[in-house]
PDB file of C-alpha atoms in Angstrom:
ATOM      1  CA  MET I   1      -8.223 -25.291 -12.932  1.00  0.00           C
ATOM      2  CA  ALA I   2      -4.694 -25.529 -11.555  1.00  0.00           C
ATOM      3  CA  ASP I   3      -3.728 -27.208  -8.305  1.00  0.00           C
ATOM      4  CA  THR I   4      -0.238 -26.371  -7.110  1.00  0.00           C
ATOM      5  CA  LYS I   5       1.809 -28.247  -4.564  1.00  0.00           C
ATOM      6  CA  THR I   6       5.142 -27.319  -3.042  1.00  0.00           C
ATOM      7  CA  LEU I   7       7.889 -29.893  -3.478  1.00  0.00           C
ATOM      8  CA  GLY I   8      10.906 -28.528  -1.660  1.00  0.00           C
ATOM      9  CA  LYS I   9      11.948 -25.530  -3.714  1.00  0.00           C
ATOM     10  CA  ASP I  10       9.702 -26.378  -6.669  1.00  0.00           C
ATOM     11  CA  THR I  11       6.032 -25.851  -7.386  1.00  0.00           C
ATOM     12  CA  THR I  12       4.069 -28.580  -9.081  1.00  0.00           C
ATOM     13  CA  THR I  13       0.970 -27.752 -11.062  1.00  0.00           C
ATOM     14  CA  ASP I  14      -1.575 -30.406 -12.014  1.00  0.00           C
ATOM     15  CA  ARG I  15      -3.676 -29.416 -15.020  1.00  0.00           C
ATOM     16  CA  ARG I  16      -7.020 -31.145 -15.321  1.00  0.00           C
ATOM     17  CA  SER I  17      -9.358 -30.780 -18.226  1.00  0.00           C
ATOM     18  CA  GLU I  18     -13.029 -31.532 -17.787  1.00  0.00           C
ATOM     19  CA  GLY I  19     -13.779 -35.249 -17.802  1.00  0.00           C
ATOM     20  CA  SER I  20     -10.318 -36.379 -18.970  1.00  0.00           C
ATOM     21  CA  GLY I  21      -8.536 -36.964 -15.670  1.00  0.00           C
ATOM     22  CA  VAL I  22      -4.889 -36.049 -15.075  1.00  0.00           C
ATOM     23  CA  ARG I  23      -2.926 -35.500 -18.279  1.00  0.00           C
ATOM     24  CA  GLY I  24       0.401 -34.788 -16.674  1.00  0.00           C
ATOM     25  CA  ARG I  25       2.339 -32.766 -14.142  1.00  0.00           C
ATOM     26  CA  THR I  26       4.264 -29.543 -14.611  1.00  0.00           C
ATOM     27  CA  THR I  27       6.932 -28.557 -12.102  1.00  0.00           C
ATOM     28  CA  ILE I  28       8.016 -24.914 -11.893  1.00  0.00           C
ATOM     29  CA  ALA I  29      11.234 -24.334  -9.927  1.00  0.00           C
ATOM     30  CA  ASP I  30      11.558 -21.290  -7.654  1.00  0.00           C
ATOM     31  CA  ASN I  31      14.444 -19.969  -9.732  1.00  0.00           C
ATOM     32  CA  VAL I  32      12.146 -19.895 -12.786  1.00  0.00           C
ATOM     33  CA  VAL I  33       9.675 -17.669 -10.935  1.00  0.00           C
ATOM     34  CA  ALA I  34      12.581 -15.488  -9.769  1.00  0.00           C
ATOM     35  CA  ALA I  35      13.915 -15.215 -13.332  1.00  0.00           C
ATOM     36  CA  ILE I  36      10.497 -14.232 -14.701  1.00  0.00           C
ATOM     37  CA  ALA I  37      10.139 -11.561 -12.006  1.00  0.00           C
ATOM     38  CA  GLY I  38      13.696 -10.327 -12.561  1.00  0.00           C
ATOM     39  CA  ILE I  39      13.218  -9.928 -16.301  1.00  0.00           C
ATOM     40  CA  ALA I  40       9.951  -8.037 -15.754  1.00  0.00           C
ATOM     41  CA  ILE I  41      11.741  -5.723 -13.296  1.00  0.00           C
ATOM     42  CA  ARG I  42      14.701  -5.115 -15.630  1.00  0.00           C
ATOM     43  CA  GLU I  43      12.308  -4.219 -18.448  1.00  0.00           C
ATOM     44  CA  THR I  44      10.706  -1.504 -16.301  1.00  0.00           C
ATOM     45  CA  GLU I  45      11.884   1.982 -17.265  1.00  0.00           C
ATOM     46  CA  GLY I  46      13.512   3.762 -14.329  1.00  0.00           C
ATOM     47  CA  VAL I  47      15.237   0.683 -12.888  1.00  0.00           C
ATOM     48  CA  HIS I  48      19.008   1.026 -13.219  1.00  0.00           C
ATOM     49  CA  SER I  49      19.971  -2.330 -11.723  1.00  0.00           C
ATOM     50  CA  ILE I  50      18.734  -5.209  -9.594  1.00  0.00           C
ATOM     51  CA  GLY I  51      20.526  -6.596  -6.569  1.00  0.00           C
ATOM     52  CA  ARG I  52      23.480  -5.528  -4.522  1.00  0.00           C
ATOM     53  CA  GLY I  53      27.074  -6.603  -4.268  1.00  0.00           C
ATOM     54  CA  ALA I  54      27.873 -10.113  -5.486  1.00  0.00           C
ATOM     55  CA  SER I  55      24.554 -10.796  -7.235  1.00  0.00           C
ATOM     56  CA  LYS I  56      24.788  -7.497  -9.113  1.00  0.00           C
ATOM     57  CA  ALA I  57      28.402  -8.132 -10.119  1.00  0.00           C
ATOM     58  CA  LEU I  58      27.576 -11.653 -11.256  1.00  0.00           C
ATOM     59  CA  GLY I  59      24.695 -10.279 -13.322  1.00  0.00           C
ATOM     60  CA  ALA I  60      27.003  -7.791 -15.017  1.00  0.00           C
ATOM     61  CA  VAL I  61      29.509 -10.541 -15.879  1.00  0.00           C
ATOM     62  CA  THR I  62      26.994 -13.141 -17.101  1.00  0.00           C
ATOM     63  CA  GLY I  63      25.087 -10.494 -19.023  1.00  0.00           C
ATOM     64  CA  ARG I  64      28.227  -9.922 -21.146  1.00  0.00           C
ATOM     65  CA  MET I  65      28.788 -13.613 -21.915  1.00  0.00           C
ATOM     66  CA  PRO I  66      27.751 -14.748 -25.402  1.00  0.00           C
ATOM     67  CA  GLY I  67      24.436 -16.601 -25.367  1.00  0.00           C
ATOM     68  CA  SER I  68      23.628 -15.523 -21.831  1.00  0.00           C
ATOM     69  CA  ALA I  69      20.799 -13.259 -20.818  1.00  0.00           C
ATOM     70  CA  GLY I  70      22.011 -13.219 -17.221  1.00  0.00           C
ATOM     71  CA  SER I  71      18.712 -14.671 -16.022  1.00  0.00           C
ATOM     72  CA  SER I  72      20.381 -16.975 -13.473  1.00  0.00           C
ATOM     73  CA  ALA I  73      22.055 -13.973 -11.862  1.00  0.00           C
ATOM     74  CA  VAL I  74      18.755 -12.116 -11.851  1.00  0.00           C
ATOM     75  CA  GLY I  75      17.249 -15.119 -10.108  1.00  0.00           C
ATOM     76  CA  ARG I  76      19.843 -14.744  -7.350  1.00  0.00           C
ATOM     77  CA  ALA I  77      19.024 -11.043  -6.910  1.00  0.00           C
ATOM     78  CA  VAL I  78      15.275 -11.677  -6.695  1.00  0.00           C
ATOM     79  CA  LYS I  79      14.130 -13.738  -3.728  1.00  0.00           C
ATOM     80  CA  VAL I  80      10.948 -15.753  -4.165  1.00  0.00           C
ATOM     81  CA  GLU I  81       8.831 -17.666  -1.676  1.00  0.00           C
ATOM     82  CA  VAL I  82       6.421 -20.055  -3.369  1.00  0.00           C
ATOM     83  CA  GLY I  83       3.487 -21.672  -1.612  1.00  0.00           C
ATOM     84  CA  GLU I  84       0.841 -24.035  -2.937  1.00  0.00           C
ATOM     85  CA  LYS I  85      -0.944 -21.429  -5.073  1.00  0.00           C
ATOM     86  CA  GLN I  86       0.797 -18.165  -4.264  1.00  0.00           C
ATOM     87  CA  ALA I  87       4.166 -16.454  -4.528  1.00  0.00           C
ATOM     88  CA  ALA I  88       5.822 -13.605  -2.638  1.00  0.00           C
ATOM     89  CA  ILE I  89       8.767 -11.716  -4.121  1.00  0.00           C
ATOM     90  CA  ASP I  90      11.549  -9.574  -2.592  1.00  0.00           C
ATOM     91  CA  VAL I  91      13.921  -7.456  -4.667  1.00  0.00           C
ATOM     92  CA  ASP I  92      16.552  -4.752  -4.111  1.00  0.00           C
ATOM     93  CA  ILE I  93      16.840  -2.151  -6.877  1.00  0.00           C
ATOM     94  CA  LYS I  94      18.868   0.894  -7.824  1.00  0.00           C
ATOM     95  CA  VAL I  95      16.778   3.552  -9.578  1.00  0.00           C
ATOM     96  CA  GLU I  96      17.639   6.192 -12.152  1.00  0.00           C
ATOM     97  CA  TYR I  97      17.849   9.737 -10.778  1.00  0.00           C
ATOM     98  CA  GLY I  98      14.653  11.681 -11.496  1.00  0.00           C
ATOM     99  CA  THR I  99      12.405   8.637 -11.313  1.00  0.00           C
ATOM    100  CA  THR I 100       9.311   8.977  -9.146  1.00  0.00           C
ATOM    101  CA  ILE I 101      10.018   6.057  -6.846  1.00  0.00           C
ATOM    102  CA  HIS I 102       6.505   5.323  -5.587  1.00  0.00           C
ATOM    103  CA  GLU I 103       5.181   5.287  -9.171  1.00  0.00           C
ATOM    104  CA  LEU I 104       8.064   3.057 -10.254  1.00  0.00           C
ATOM    105  CA  ALA I 105       7.288   0.641  -7.414  1.00  0.00           C
ATOM    106  CA  ASP I 106       3.632   0.470  -8.507  1.00  0.00           C
ATOM    107  CA  LEU I 107       4.707  -0.163 -12.109  1.00  0.00           C
ATOM    108  CA  ILE I 108       7.148  -2.890 -11.038  1.00  0.00           C
ATOM    109  CA  ARG I 109       4.429  -4.587  -9.002  1.00  0.00           C
ATOM    110  CA  THR I 110       2.035  -4.476 -11.969  1.00  0.00           C
ATOM    111  CA  ASN I 111       4.615  -5.793 -14.462  1.00  0.00           C
ATOM    112  CA  VAL I 112       5.870  -8.571 -12.195  1.00  0.00           C
ATOM    113  CA  THR I 113       2.392  -9.681 -11.162  1.00  0.00           C
ATOM    114  CA  GLU I 114       1.238  -9.828 -14.776  1.00  0.00           C
ATOM    115  CA  ALA I 115       4.316 -11.744 -15.952  1.00  0.00           C
ATOM    116  CA  VAL I 116       4.439 -14.273 -13.095  1.00  0.00           C
ATOM    117  CA  GLU I 117       0.699 -14.926 -12.970  1.00  0.00           C
ATOM    118  CA  THR I 118       0.424 -15.264 -16.759  1.00  0.00           C
ATOM    119  CA  MET I 119       3.413 -17.575 -17.126  1.00  0.00           C
ATOM    120  CA  THR I 120       3.009 -19.740 -14.002  1.00  0.00           C
ATOM    121  CA  GLY I 121      -0.612 -19.570 -12.865  1.00  0.00           C
ATOM    122  CA  LEU I 122       0.549 -18.646  -9.343  1.00  0.00           C
ATOM    123  CA  GLU I 123      -1.111 -15.720  -7.572  1.00  0.00           C
ATOM    124  CA  VAL I 124       1.425 -13.034  -6.603  1.00  0.00           C
ATOM    125  CA  VAL I 125       0.367 -11.862  -3.151  1.00  0.00           C
ATOM    126  CA  GLU I 126       3.291  -9.629  -2.185  1.00  0.00           C
ATOM    127  CA  ILE I 127       6.173  -7.821  -3.831  1.00  0.00           C
ATOM    128  CA  ASN I 128       8.588  -6.136  -1.433  1.00  0.00           C
ATOM    129  CA  ILE I 129      10.883  -3.595  -3.060  1.00  0.00           C
ATOM    130  CA  VAL I 130      13.917  -2.074  -1.355  1.00  0.00           C
ATOM    131  CA  VAL I 131      15.341   0.940  -3.189  1.00  0.00           C
ATOM    132  CA  PHE I 132      18.927   0.971  -1.946  1.00  0.00           C
ATOM    133  CA  ASP I 133      20.496   3.588  -4.235  1.00  0.00           C
ATOM    134  CA  VAL I 134      20.000   6.176  -6.969  1.00  0.00           C
ATOM    135  CA  HIS I 135      22.049   6.135 -10.165  1.00  0.00           C
ATOM    136  CA  ILE I 136      23.201   9.583 -11.192  1.00  0.00           C
ATOM    137  CA  PRO I 137      23.988   9.834 -14.938  1.00  0.00           C
ATOM    138  CA  GLY I 138      27.659  10.534 -15.551  1.00  0.00           C
ATOM    139  CA  ASP I 139      28.626   9.116 -12.163  1.00  0.00           C
ATOM    140  CA  ASP I 140      31.001   6.389 -13.338  1.00  0.00           C
ATOM    141  CA  ASP I 141      31.913   5.382  -9.791  1.00  0.00           C
ATOM    142  CA  ASP I 142      29.453   2.506  -9.739  1.00  0.00           C
ATOM    143  CA  ASP I 143      30.900   1.119  -6.522  1.00  0.00           C
ATOM    144  CA  ASP I 144      28.353  -0.918  -4.654  1.00  0.00           C
ATOM    145  CA  SER I 145      27.321   0.437  -1.319  1.00  0.00           C
ATOM    146  CA  ASP I 146      26.205  -2.679   0.472  1.00  0.00           C
ATOM    147  CA  ASP I 147      24.615  -0.968   3.434  1.00  0.00           C
ATOM    148  CA  GLU I 148      21.714  -3.041   4.628  1.00  0.00           C
ATOM    149  CA  GLY I 149      19.518  -0.037   5.331  1.00  0.00           C
ATOM    150  CA  GLY I 150      16.108  -1.502   4.548  1.00  0.00           C
ATOM    151  CA  SER I 151      14.295  -4.273   6.317  1.00  0.00           C
ATOM    152  CA  ARG I 152      11.694  -6.292   4.438  1.00  0.00           C
ATOM    153  CA  SER I 153       9.790  -7.986   7.169  1.00  0.00           C
ATOM    154  CA  GLY I 154       9.752  -5.692  10.102  1.00  0.00           C
ATOM    155  CA  GLY I 155      11.922  -6.685  13.108  1.00  0.00           C
ATOM    156  CA  GLY I 156      10.700  -4.235  15.689  1.00  0.00           C
ATOM    157  CA  SER I 157       8.487  -1.207  15.423  1.00  0.00           C
ATOM    158  CA  PRO I 158       9.061   1.419  12.740  1.00  0.00           C
ATOM    159  CA  ARG I 159      10.414   4.819  13.772  1.00  0.00           C
ATOM    160  CA  VAL I 160       8.585   6.724  11.051  1.00  0.00           C
ATOM    161  CA  ARG I 161       5.301   6.337   9.278  1.00  0.00           C
TER     162      ARG I 161
END
């Protein structure tokens, strides 16, 4: 059984084994959950890149540094809200042209949920995905369009259904 408590931006998990009392405390920082989610997203076929603008550029730079997997930059591109026992995740992605976006979104949700729940014990209750662009092979103009077209948490009523 795992009890989790929020301590600022960290999650603390107390592990108890039957009859032995508390054996210790494990603290999982939000950026760890974001990194786990980001890696699971990057490993999903059809995702070209994660994040927009500065976080994407930082990821490209740190990903080229020796000994760096760029996970800290991924953590900046993936936003995580951690509660006592649950986590919600927001991410902006650029997809490869020809990818079926709704199937990709389902696959991302499955991969991220499995990775985060397995590694942290937190229940993933929501994964919001904003697809902000499509990568066209051979299009070397990878300039970032930072239009803020999508809204994650509704401000107002939607125009379309």
